[in-house]
PDB file of C-alpha atoms in Angstrom:
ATOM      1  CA  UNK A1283       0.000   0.000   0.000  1.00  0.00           C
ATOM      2  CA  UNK A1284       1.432   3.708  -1.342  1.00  0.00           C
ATOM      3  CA  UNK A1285       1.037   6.143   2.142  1.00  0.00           C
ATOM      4  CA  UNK A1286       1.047   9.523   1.347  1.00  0.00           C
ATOM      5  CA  UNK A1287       3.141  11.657   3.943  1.00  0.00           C
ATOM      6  CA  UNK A1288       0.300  12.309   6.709  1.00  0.00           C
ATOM      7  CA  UNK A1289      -0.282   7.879   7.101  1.00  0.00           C
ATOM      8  CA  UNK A1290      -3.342   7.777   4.595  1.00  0.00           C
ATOM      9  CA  UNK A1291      -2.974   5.313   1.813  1.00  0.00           C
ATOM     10  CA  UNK A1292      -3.347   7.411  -1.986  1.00  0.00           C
ATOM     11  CA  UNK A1293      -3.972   5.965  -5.476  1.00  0.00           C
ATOM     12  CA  UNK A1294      -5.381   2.865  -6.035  1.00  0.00           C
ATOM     13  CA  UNK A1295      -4.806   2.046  -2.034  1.00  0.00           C
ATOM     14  CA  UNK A1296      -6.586   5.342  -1.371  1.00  0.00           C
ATOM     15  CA  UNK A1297      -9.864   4.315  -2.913  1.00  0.00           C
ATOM     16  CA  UNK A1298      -9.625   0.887  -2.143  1.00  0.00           C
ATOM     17  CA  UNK A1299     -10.289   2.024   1.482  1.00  0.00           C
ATOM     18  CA  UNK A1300     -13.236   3.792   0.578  1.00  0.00           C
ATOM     19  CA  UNK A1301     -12.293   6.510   0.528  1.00  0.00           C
ATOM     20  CA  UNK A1302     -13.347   8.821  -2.787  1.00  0.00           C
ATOM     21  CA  UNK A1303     -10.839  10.646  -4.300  1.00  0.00           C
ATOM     22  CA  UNK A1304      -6.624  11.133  -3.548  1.00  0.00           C
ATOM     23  CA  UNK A1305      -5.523  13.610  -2.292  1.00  0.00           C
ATOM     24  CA  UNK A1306      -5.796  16.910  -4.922  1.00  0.00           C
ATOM     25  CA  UNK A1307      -1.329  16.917  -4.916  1.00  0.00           C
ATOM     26  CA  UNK A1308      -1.505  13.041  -5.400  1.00  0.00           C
ATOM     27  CA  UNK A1309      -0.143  11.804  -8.908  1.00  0.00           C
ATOM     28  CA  UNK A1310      -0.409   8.165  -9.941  1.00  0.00           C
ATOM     29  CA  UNK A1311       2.931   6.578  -9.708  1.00  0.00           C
ATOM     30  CA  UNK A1312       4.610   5.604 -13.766  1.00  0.00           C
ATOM     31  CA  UNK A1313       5.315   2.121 -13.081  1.00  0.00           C
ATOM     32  CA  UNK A1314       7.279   2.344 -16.640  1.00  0.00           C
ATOM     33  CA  UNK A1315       9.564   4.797 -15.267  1.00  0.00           C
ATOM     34  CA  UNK A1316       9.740   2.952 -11.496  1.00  0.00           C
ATOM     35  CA  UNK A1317      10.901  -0.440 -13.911  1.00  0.00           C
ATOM     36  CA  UNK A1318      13.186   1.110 -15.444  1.00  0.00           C
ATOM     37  CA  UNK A1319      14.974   2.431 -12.323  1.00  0.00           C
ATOM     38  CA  UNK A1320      15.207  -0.890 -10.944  1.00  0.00           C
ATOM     39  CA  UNK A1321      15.917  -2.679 -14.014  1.00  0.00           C
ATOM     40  CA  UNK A1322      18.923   0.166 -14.284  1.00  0.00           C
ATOM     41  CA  UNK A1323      21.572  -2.605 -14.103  1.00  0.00           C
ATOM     42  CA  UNK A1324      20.224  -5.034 -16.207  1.00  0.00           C
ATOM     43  CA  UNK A1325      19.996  -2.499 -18.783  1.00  0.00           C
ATOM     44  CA  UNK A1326      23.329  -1.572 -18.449  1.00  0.00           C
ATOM     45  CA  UNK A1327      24.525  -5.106 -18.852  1.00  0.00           C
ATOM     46  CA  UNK A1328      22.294  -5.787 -22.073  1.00  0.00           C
ATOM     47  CA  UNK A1329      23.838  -1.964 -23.571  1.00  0.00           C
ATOM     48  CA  UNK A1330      27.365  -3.205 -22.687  1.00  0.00           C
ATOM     49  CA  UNK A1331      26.408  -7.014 -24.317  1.00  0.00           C
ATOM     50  CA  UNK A1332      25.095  -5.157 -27.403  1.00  0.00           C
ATOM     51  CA  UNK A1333      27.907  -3.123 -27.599  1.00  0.00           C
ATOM     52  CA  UNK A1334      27.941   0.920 -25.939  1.00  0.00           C
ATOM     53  CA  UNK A1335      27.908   4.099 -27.902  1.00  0.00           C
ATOM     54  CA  UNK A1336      31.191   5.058 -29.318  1.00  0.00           C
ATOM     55  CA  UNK A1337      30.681   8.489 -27.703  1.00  0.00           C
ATOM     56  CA  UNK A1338      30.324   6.839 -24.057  1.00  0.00           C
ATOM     57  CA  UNK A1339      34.236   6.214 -23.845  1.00  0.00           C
ATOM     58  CA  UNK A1340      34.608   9.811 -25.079  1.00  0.00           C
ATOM     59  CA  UNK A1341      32.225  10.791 -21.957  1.00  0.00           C
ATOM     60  CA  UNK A1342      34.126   8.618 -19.826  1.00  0.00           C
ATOM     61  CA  UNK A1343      37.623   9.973 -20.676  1.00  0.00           C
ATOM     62  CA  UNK A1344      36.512  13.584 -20.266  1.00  0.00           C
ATOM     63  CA  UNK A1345      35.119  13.400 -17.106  1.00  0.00           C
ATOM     64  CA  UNK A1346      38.545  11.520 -15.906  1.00  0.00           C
ATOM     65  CA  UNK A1347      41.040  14.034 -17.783  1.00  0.00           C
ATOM     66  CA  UNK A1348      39.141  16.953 -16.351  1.00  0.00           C
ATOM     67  CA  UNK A1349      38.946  19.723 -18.841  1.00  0.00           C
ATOM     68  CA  UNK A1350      42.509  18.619 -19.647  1.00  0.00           C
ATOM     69  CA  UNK A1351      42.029  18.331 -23.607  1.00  0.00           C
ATOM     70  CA  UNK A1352      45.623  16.488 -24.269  1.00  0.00           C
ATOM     71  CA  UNK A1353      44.919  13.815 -21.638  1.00  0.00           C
ATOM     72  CA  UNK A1354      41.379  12.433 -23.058  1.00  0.00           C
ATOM     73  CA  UNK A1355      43.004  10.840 -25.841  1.00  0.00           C
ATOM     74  CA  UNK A1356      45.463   8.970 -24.186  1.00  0.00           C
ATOM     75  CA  UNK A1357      42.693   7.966 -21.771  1.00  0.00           C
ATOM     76  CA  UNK A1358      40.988   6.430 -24.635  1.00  0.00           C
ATOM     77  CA  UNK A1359      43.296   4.612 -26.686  1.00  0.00           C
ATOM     78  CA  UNK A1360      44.306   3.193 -22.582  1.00  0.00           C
ATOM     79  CA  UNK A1361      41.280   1.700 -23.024  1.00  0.00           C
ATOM     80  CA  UNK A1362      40.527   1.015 -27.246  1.00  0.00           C
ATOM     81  CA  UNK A1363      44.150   1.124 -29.007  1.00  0.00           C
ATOM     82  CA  UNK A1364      44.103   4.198 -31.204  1.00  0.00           C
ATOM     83  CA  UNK A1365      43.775   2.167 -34.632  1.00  0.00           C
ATOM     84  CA  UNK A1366      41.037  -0.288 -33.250  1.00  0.00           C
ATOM     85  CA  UNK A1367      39.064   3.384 -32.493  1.00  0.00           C
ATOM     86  CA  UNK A1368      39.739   5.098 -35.395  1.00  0.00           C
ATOM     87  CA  UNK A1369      37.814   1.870 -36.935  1.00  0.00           C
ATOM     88  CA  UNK A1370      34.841   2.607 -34.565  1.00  0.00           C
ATOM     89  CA  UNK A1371      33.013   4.915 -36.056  1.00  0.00           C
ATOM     90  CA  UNK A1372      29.584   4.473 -34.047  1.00  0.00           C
ATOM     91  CA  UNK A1373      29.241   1.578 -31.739  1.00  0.00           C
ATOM     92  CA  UNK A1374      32.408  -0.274 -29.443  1.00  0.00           C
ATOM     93  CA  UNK A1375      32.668  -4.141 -29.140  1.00  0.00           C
ATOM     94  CA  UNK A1376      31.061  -5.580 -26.217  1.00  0.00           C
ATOM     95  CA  UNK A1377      35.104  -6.098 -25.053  1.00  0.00           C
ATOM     96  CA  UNK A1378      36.137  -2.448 -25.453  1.00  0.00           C
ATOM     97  CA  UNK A1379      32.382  -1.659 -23.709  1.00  0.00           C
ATOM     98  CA  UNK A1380      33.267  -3.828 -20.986  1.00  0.00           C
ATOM     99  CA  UNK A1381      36.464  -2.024 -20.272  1.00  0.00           C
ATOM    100  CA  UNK A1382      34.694   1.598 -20.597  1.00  0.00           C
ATOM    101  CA  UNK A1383      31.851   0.638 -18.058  1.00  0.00           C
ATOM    102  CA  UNK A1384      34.703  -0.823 -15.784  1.00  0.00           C
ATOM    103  CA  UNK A1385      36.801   2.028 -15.878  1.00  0.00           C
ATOM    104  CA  UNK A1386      33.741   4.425 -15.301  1.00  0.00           C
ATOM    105  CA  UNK A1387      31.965   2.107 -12.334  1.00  0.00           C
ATOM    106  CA  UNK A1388      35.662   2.168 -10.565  1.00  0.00           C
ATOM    107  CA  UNK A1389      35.870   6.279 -11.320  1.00  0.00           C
ATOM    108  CA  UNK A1390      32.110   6.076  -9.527  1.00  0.00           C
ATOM    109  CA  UNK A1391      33.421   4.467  -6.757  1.00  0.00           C
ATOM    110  CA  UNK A1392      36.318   6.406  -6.018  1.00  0.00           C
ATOM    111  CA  UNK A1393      34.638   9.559  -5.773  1.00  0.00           C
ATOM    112  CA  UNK A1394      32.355   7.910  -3.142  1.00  0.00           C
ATOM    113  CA  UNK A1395      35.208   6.692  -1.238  1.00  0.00           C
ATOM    114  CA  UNK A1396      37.638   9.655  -1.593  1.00  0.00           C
ATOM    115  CA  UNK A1397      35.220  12.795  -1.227  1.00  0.00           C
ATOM    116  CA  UNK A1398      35.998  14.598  -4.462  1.00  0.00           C
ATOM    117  CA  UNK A1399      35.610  14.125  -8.265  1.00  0.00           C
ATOM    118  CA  UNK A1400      39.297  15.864  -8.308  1.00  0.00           C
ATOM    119  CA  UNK A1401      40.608  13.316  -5.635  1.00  0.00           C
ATOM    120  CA  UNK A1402      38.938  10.485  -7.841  1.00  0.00           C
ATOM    121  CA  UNK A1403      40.406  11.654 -10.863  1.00  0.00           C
ATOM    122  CA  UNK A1404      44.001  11.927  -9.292  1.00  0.00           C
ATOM    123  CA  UNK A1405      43.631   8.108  -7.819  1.00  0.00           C
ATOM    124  CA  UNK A1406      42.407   7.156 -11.049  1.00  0.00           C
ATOM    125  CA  UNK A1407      45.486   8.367 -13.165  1.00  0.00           C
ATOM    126  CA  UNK A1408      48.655   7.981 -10.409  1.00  0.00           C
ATOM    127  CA  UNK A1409      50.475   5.038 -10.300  1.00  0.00           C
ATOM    128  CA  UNK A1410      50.104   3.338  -6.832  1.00  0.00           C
ATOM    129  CA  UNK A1411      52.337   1.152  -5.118  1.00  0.00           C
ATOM    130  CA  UNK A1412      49.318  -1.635  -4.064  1.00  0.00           C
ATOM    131  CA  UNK A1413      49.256  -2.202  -8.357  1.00  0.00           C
ATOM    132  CA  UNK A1414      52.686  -2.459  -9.166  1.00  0.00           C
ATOM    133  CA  UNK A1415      53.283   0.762  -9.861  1.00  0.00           C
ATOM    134  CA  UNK A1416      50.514   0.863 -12.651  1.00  0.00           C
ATOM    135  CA  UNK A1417      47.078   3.217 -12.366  1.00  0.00           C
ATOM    136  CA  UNK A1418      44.214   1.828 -11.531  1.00  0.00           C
ATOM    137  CA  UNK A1419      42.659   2.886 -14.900  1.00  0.00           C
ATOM    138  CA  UNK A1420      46.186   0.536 -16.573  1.00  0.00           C
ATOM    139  CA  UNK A1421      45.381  -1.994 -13.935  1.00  0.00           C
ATOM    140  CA  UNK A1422      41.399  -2.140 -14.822  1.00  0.00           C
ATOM    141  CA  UNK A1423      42.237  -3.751 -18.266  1.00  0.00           C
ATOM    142  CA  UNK A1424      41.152  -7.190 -16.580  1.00  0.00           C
ATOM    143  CA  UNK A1425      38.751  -7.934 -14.796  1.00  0.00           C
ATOM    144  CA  UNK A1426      41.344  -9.046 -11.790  1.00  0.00           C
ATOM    145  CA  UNK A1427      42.907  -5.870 -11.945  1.00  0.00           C
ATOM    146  CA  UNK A1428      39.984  -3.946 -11.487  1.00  0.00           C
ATOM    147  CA  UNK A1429      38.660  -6.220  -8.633  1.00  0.00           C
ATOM    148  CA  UNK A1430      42.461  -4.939  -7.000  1.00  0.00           C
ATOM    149  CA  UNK A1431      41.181  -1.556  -7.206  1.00  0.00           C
ATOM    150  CA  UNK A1432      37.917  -2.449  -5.469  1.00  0.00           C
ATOM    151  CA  UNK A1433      39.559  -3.540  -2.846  1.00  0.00           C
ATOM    152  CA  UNK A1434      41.787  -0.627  -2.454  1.00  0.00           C
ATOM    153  CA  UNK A1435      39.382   1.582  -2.616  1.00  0.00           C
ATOM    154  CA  UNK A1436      36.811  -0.254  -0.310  1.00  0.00           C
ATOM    155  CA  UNK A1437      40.161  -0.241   2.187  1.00  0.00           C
ATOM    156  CA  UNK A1438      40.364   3.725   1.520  1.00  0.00           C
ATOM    157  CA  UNK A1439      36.742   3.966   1.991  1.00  0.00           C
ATOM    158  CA  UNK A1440      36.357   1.894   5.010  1.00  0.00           C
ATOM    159  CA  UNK A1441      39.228   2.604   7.167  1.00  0.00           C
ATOM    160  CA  UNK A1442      40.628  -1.585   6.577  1.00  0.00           C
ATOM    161  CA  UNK A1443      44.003  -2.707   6.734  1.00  0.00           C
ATOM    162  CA  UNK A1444      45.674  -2.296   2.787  1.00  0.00           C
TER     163      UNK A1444
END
């Protein structure tokens, strides 16, 4: 049952109670858009099966070089070799769309765990000692790699031993 704010059920609950009308504020709830937001992941995983935009790693290297023009290139061809993405004109391979959501889930979770988009950005790109001496956007090539980063960054995040 859907409670509106003062305890009294709305919508569908509301007159299944007896009572006549909602409230005059209430608005019926879009169960398309409600499926969607749970479905979120699943949706993700299908777009990253199917193969993701071309302009997604372009998103995902600006937001990690950070206005910083010269470095969003290299950011990409870190993740798609340069002659592989010259080929791509619209869509990536469901490999080089793996690596792109990877890279962007780990930025996500960094900037939980360290405050600042600035602080994820510089955790992102700096060699640490923890990944032998590679970033943790070189070490998120694999899958085992990136799962290294999770763990250093859930050991950042939650105070644990490295």
């Amino acid at each position: 049952m859907v409670e509106a704010e003062a305890g009294r059920p709305i919508g569908r609950a509301y007159r299944a109670k007896g009572f006549r009308e909602p409230p005059p504020d209430f608005k019926e709830p879009d169960f398309k858009e409600a499926e969607l937001a749970s479905l979120s992941p699943v949706l993700i995983e299908k777009a990253v099966e199917r193969g993701l935009p071309r302009n997604a790693l372009r998103h995902v290297a600006e937001r990690l070089a950070g206005g910083d023009k010269s470095k969003i290139a290299t950011l990409e061809w870190g993740l798609v070799p340069k002659t592989t993405l010259e080929r791509r004109e619209t869509q990536l391979s469901p490999q080089e769309s793996e690596r792109t959501e990877r890279v962007a889930r780990l930025f996500v979770h960094a900037r939980r765990a360290l405050g600042t988009e600035v602080e994820a950005r510089g955790f992102m790109t700096t060699p640490h000692p923890q990944l032998d001496g590679r970033s943790p956007i070189e070490a998120s090539r694999t899958d085992l790699g990136a799962r290294r980063v999770e763990q250093l960054l859930n050991a950042l995040e939650y105070g644990l031993a490295l």
